């Protein structure tokens, strides 16, 4: 599977989510996103206004997280977070499901909450974070089905704060669970080009990573080497 550097860049949500990050860290992260022309940045809710300002007219979207990282805030709070994020300029919303509800078998409550977030997001794309590290395959499937029924644009593996992140098996399962109109986002532990390419081969179209520069520079080096060998 051959990709150009710009093609891979447009599949990356550059992650700027660590709690210890300063405003300067956010500025540097947004500079990386603009330099490589990634799909979006994913920033903490409080950083949305700064990211919107920094990325104005760059073509890079601003996304943020809702109910992050545990998913256990009330639906009303998640809705309020979503409405505020969109009002401040976020165009992508990565929400964490209520993991406890899902594991308790209350799929209806999970679906209703996602539907409320989708409604509050309006035109913004909603990505539903399952936090697969804590789920059985049956629970992962149920969450994917609920997300699609609720109108989500993406299903996503992880927050990056659980014991494990995205795996090929989970991504293949998630891709098989949803229709082509729902995309799959991998997040958590994506720090190399080889990992990204392997995940793309099972149908993943978006990747959350803080290793954007390393991944794209690696691809650029490989392409230069390939062209040199052919010359």
Tab-separated table of C-alpha atoms in Angstrom:
chain	number	residue	atom	x	y	z
A	1	UNK	CA	0.000	0.000	0.000
A	2	UNK	CA	1.724	3.165	-1.247
A	3	UNK	CA	1.013	6.536	0.336
A	4	UNK	CA	2.566	9.952	-0.159
A	5	UNK	CA	3.609	12.099	2.790
A	6	UNK	CA	0.651	14.483	2.294
A	7	UNK	CA	-1.765	11.538	2.134
A	8	UNK	CA	-0.547	10.121	5.434
A	9	UNK	CA	-0.523	13.594	6.976
A	10	UNK	CA	-4.216	14.018	6.142
A	11	UNK	CA	-4.921	10.827	8.092
A	12	UNK	CA	-3.370	12.115	11.332
A	13	UNK	CA	-4.988	13.928	14.247
A	14	UNK	CA	-1.966	15.451	15.975
A	15	UNK	CA	-2.480	14.844	19.690
A	16	UNK	CA	-1.718	17.613	22.225
A	17	UNK	CA	-3.470	16.190	25.282
A	18	UNK	CA	-0.995	15.569	28.079
A	19	UNK	CA	-2.177	17.283	31.289
A	20	UNK	CA	1.226	18.835	32.002
A	21	UNK	CA	1.473	20.638	28.654
A	22	UNK	CA	1.962	24.402	28.816
A	23	UNK	CA	0.571	26.997	26.428
A	24	UNK	CA	3.953	26.950	24.693
A	25	UNK	CA	3.641	23.187	24.218
A	26	UNK	CA	0.258	23.760	22.572
A	27	UNK	CA	1.757	26.431	20.324
A	28	UNK	CA	4.573	24.099	19.294
A	29	UNK	CA	2.126	21.274	18.644
A	30	UNK	CA	-0.049	23.480	16.461
A	31	UNK	CA	3.070	24.577	14.559
A	32	UNK	CA	3.853	20.923	13.827
A	33	UNK	CA	0.284	20.362	12.658
A	34	UNK	CA	0.412	23.367	10.343
A	35	UNK	CA	3.849	22.464	8.978
A	36	UNK	CA	2.800	18.952	7.971
A	37	UNK	CA	-0.799	19.843	7.078
A	38	UNK	CA	-2.382	17.094	9.151
A	39	UNK	CA	-6.122	16.522	9.284
A	40	UNK	CA	-6.531	18.084	12.707
A	41	UNK	CA	-5.112	18.735	16.115
A	42	UNK	CA	-6.768	17.160	19.134
A	43	UNK	CA	-6.369	19.496	22.091
A	44	UNK	CA	-7.694	19.761	25.625
A	45	UNK	CA	-11.023	21.637	25.848
A	46	UNK	CA	-9.404	24.650	27.494
A	47	UNK	CA	-6.970	24.941	24.572
A	48	UNK	CA	-9.584	25.116	21.804
A	49	UNK	CA	-9.604	28.940	21.512
A	50	UNK	CA	-5.793	29.074	21.297
A	51	UNK	CA	-5.651	26.285	18.706
A	52	UNK	CA	-8.379	27.920	16.618
A	53	UNK	CA	-6.428	31.177	16.658
A	54	UNK	CA	-3.126	29.528	15.754
A	55	UNK	CA	-4.548	27.363	12.963
A	56	UNK	CA	-6.821	29.933	11.357
A	57	UNK	CA	-6.547	29.711	7.549
A	58	UNK	CA	-4.131	26.732	7.663
A	59	UNK	CA	-6.674	24.106	6.626
A	60	UNK	CA	-5.982	22.128	9.822
A	61	UNK	CA	-9.130	21.382	11.794
A	62	UNK	CA	-9.353	21.778	15.559
A	63	UNK	CA	-10.734	18.888	17.580
A	64	UNK	CA	-11.133	18.322	21.273
A	65	UNK	CA	-12.086	15.646	23.786
A	66	UNK	CA	-15.299	15.226	25.747
A	67	UNK	CA	-15.702	13.276	28.999
A	68	UNK	CA	-11.972	12.673	28.835
A	69	UNK	CA	-10.312	10.408	29.752
A	70	UNK	CA	-12.666	8.220	31.823
A	71	UNK	CA	-16.050	8.863	30.195
A	72	UNK	CA	-17.870	8.915	33.509
A	73	UNK	CA	-19.153	12.487	33.651
A	74	UNK	CA	-22.896	12.890	33.249
A	75	UNK	CA	-24.502	13.151	29.834
A	76	UNK	CA	-25.559	16.697	30.663
A	77	UNK	CA	-21.961	17.692	31.345
A	78	UNK	CA	-20.748	16.018	28.143
A	79	UNK	CA	-23.412	17.840	26.152
A	80	UNK	CA	-22.405	21.164	27.725
A	81	UNK	CA	-18.736	20.457	26.970
A	82	UNK	CA	-19.626	19.687	23.373
A	83	UNK	CA	-21.727	22.799	22.904
A	84	UNK	CA	-18.994	24.992	24.360
A	85	UNK	CA	-16.289	23.360	22.230
A	86	UNK	CA	-18.258	23.867	19.030
A	87	UNK	CA	-19.089	27.466	19.978
A	88	UNK	CA	-15.366	28.086	20.429
A	89	UNK	CA	-14.531	26.703	16.990
A	90	UNK	CA	-13.928	22.953	17.376
A	91	UNK	CA	-15.023	20.984	14.323
A	92	UNK	CA	-14.153	17.491	15.564
A	93	UNK	CA	-15.380	15.996	18.838
A	94	UNK	CA	-13.756	12.904	20.367
A	95	UNK	CA	-16.069	11.689	23.140
A	96	UNK	CA	-15.458	8.890	25.632
A	97	UNK	CA	-18.396	6.558	26.174
A	98	UNK	CA	-19.590	5.700	29.643
A	99	UNK	CA	-17.531	2.529	29.947
A	100	UNK	CA	-19.311	1.366	33.082
A	101	UNK	CA	-22.718	1.556	31.384
A	102	UNK	CA	-21.435	-0.475	28.465
A	103	UNK	CA	-19.896	-3.153	30.691
A	104	UNK	CA	-23.130	-3.294	32.677
A	105	UNK	CA	-25.021	-4.114	29.499
A	106	UNK	CA	-26.945	-0.831	29.347
A	107	UNK	CA	-26.435	-0.347	25.617
A	108	UNK	CA	-29.532	1.835	25.328
A	109	UNK	CA	-28.057	4.400	27.730
A	110	UNK	CA	-24.743	4.382	25.849
A	111	UNK	CA	-26.521	4.916	22.538
A	112	UNK	CA	-28.735	7.677	23.899
A	113	UNK	CA	-25.729	9.541	25.271
A	114	UNK	CA	-23.857	9.316	21.953
A	115	UNK	CA	-26.970	10.556	20.159
A	116	UNK	CA	-27.127	13.553	22.490
A	117	UNK	CA	-23.487	14.390	21.786
A	118	UNK	CA	-24.054	14.063	18.031
A	119	UNK	CA	-27.011	16.436	18.302
A	120	UNK	CA	-25.019	18.949	20.343
A	121	UNK	CA	-22.084	18.755	17.917
A	122	UNK	CA	-24.153	19.845	14.931
A	123	UNK	CA	-21.909	19.855	11.852
A	124	UNK	CA	-18.836	18.786	13.836
A	125	UNK	CA	-17.719	15.180	13.373
A	126	UNK	CA	-18.181	12.983	16.436
A	127	UNK	CA	-15.647	10.232	17.136
A	128	UNK	CA	-16.729	7.718	19.762
A	129	UNK	CA	-13.887	6.467	21.977
A	130	UNK	CA	-14.570	2.924	23.200
A	131	UNK	CA	-11.465	2.481	25.402
A	132	UNK	CA	-10.993	-1.049	24.087
A	133	UNK	CA	-8.468	-2.022	26.776
A	134	UNK	CA	-11.340	-2.544	29.205
A	135	UNK	CA	-13.799	-4.327	26.889
A	136	UNK	CA	-14.590	-7.803	25.641
A	137	UNK	CA	-15.014	-8.339	21.914
A	138	UNK	CA	-18.771	-8.533	22.432
A	139	UNK	CA	-18.739	-5.169	24.221
A	140	UNK	CA	-16.609	-3.617	21.469
A	141	UNK	CA	-19.108	-4.784	18.857
A	142	UNK	CA	-22.071	-3.521	20.860
A	143	UNK	CA	-20.423	-0.120	21.269
A	144	UNK	CA	-19.657	0.141	17.551
A	145	UNK	CA	-23.229	-0.733	16.631
A	146	UNK	CA	-24.592	1.800	19.118
A	147	UNK	CA	-22.259	4.502	17.785
A	148	UNK	CA	-23.409	3.946	14.217
A	149	UNK	CA	-27.080	3.919	15.162
A	150	UNK	CA	-26.533	7.181	17.066
A	151	UNK	CA	-25.034	8.909	14.030
A	152	UNK	CA	-21.331	9.035	14.921
A	153	UNK	CA	-18.819	9.699	12.150
A	154	UNK	CA	-16.055	7.551	13.651
A	155	UNK	CA	-15.452	4.796	16.156
A	156	UNK	CA	-12.113	5.128	17.947
A	157	UNK	CA	-10.105	2.677	20.019
A	158	UNK	CA	-8.565	4.519	22.917
A	159	UNK	CA	-7.793	7.659	24.885
A	160	UNK	CA	-4.102	6.865	25.216
A	161	UNK	CA	-4.492	6.877	29.007
A	162	UNK	CA	-5.594	3.243	29.490
A	163	UNK	CA	-3.185	0.329	30.095
A	164	UNK	CA	-3.089	-0.488	26.360
A	165	UNK	CA	-4.010	1.276	23.149
A	166	UNK	CA	-4.937	0.317	19.605
A	167	UNK	CA	-4.321	-3.210	18.338
A	168	UNK	CA	-4.713	-4.675	14.864
A	169	UNK	CA	-7.217	-7.243	16.113
A	170	UNK	CA	-9.412	-4.571	17.704
A	171	UNK	CA	-9.230	-2.357	14.635
A	172	UNK	CA	-10.167	-5.190	12.281
A	173	UNK	CA	-13.079	-6.069	14.559
A	174	UNK	CA	-14.278	-2.474	14.679
A	175	UNK	CA	-13.976	-2.083	10.911
A	176	UNK	CA	-16.070	-5.215	10.418
A	177	UNK	CA	-18.725	-3.948	12.844
A	178	UNK	CA	-19.629	-0.690	11.126
A	179	UNK	CA	-20.748	0.238	7.640
A	180	UNK	CA	-18.530	2.144	5.179
A	181	UNK	CA	-20.142	5.439	6.207
A	182	UNK	CA	-18.502	5.167	9.656
A	183	UNK	CA	-14.726	5.552	9.761
A	184	UNK	CA	-12.328	3.913	12.212
A	185	UNK	CA	-9.755	5.894	14.167
A	186	UNK	CA	-6.787	4.272	15.889
A	187	UNK	CA	-5.278	5.931	18.934
A	188	UNK	CA	-2.917	4.891	21.690
A	189	UNK	CA	0.626	3.730	20.982
A	190	UNK	CA	0.898	4.819	17.350
A	191	UNK	CA	4.455	6.014	17.275
A	192	UNK	CA	5.917	4.534	14.080
A	193	UNK	CA	5.212	4.540	10.367
A	194	UNK	CA	5.153	0.740	10.239
A	195	UNK	CA	2.464	0.616	12.921
A	196	UNK	CA	0.383	3.196	11.069
A	197	UNK	CA	0.706	1.396	7.728
A	198	UNK	CA	-0.254	-1.948	9.250
A	199	UNK	CA	-3.366	-0.367	10.718
A	200	UNK	CA	-4.229	1.364	7.458
A	201	UNK	CA	-4.134	-2.055	5.785
A	202	UNK	CA	-7.122	-3.200	7.872
A	203	UNK	CA	-9.195	-0.157	6.995
A	204	UNK	CA	-8.207	2.536	9.502
A	205	UNK	CA	-8.498	6.017	7.990
A	206	UNK	CA	-7.581	8.279	10.906
A	207	UNK	CA	-4.807	8.068	13.498
A	208	UNK	CA	-4.331	9.910	16.754
A	209	UNK	CA	-0.644	10.391	17.477
A	210	UNK	CA	1.827	12.767	19.053
A	211	UNK	CA	4.638	11.283	16.928
A	212	UNK	CA	3.502	13.064	13.765
A	213	UNK	CA	6.862	14.515	12.784
A	214	UNK	CA	8.709	11.233	13.343
A	215	UNK	CA	6.192	9.247	11.286
A	216	UNK	CA	6.121	11.650	8.347
A	217	UNK	CA	9.875	12.237	8.291
A	218	UNK	CA	10.401	8.468	8.268
A	219	UNK	CA	8.132	8.129	5.232
A	220	UNK	CA	9.916	10.983	3.463
A	221	UNK	CA	13.314	9.324	4.068
A	222	UNK	CA	12.072	5.979	2.773
A	223	UNK	CA	10.703	7.561	-0.374
A	224	UNK	CA	13.964	9.376	-1.062
A	225	UNK	CA	15.842	6.087	-0.659
A	226	UNK	CA	13.431	4.289	-2.971
A	227	UNK	CA	13.726	6.945	-5.673
A	228	UNK	CA	17.520	6.908	-5.393
A	229	UNK	CA	17.615	3.143	-5.914
A	230	UNK	CA	15.418	3.409	-8.990
A	231	UNK	CA	17.491	6.202	-10.514
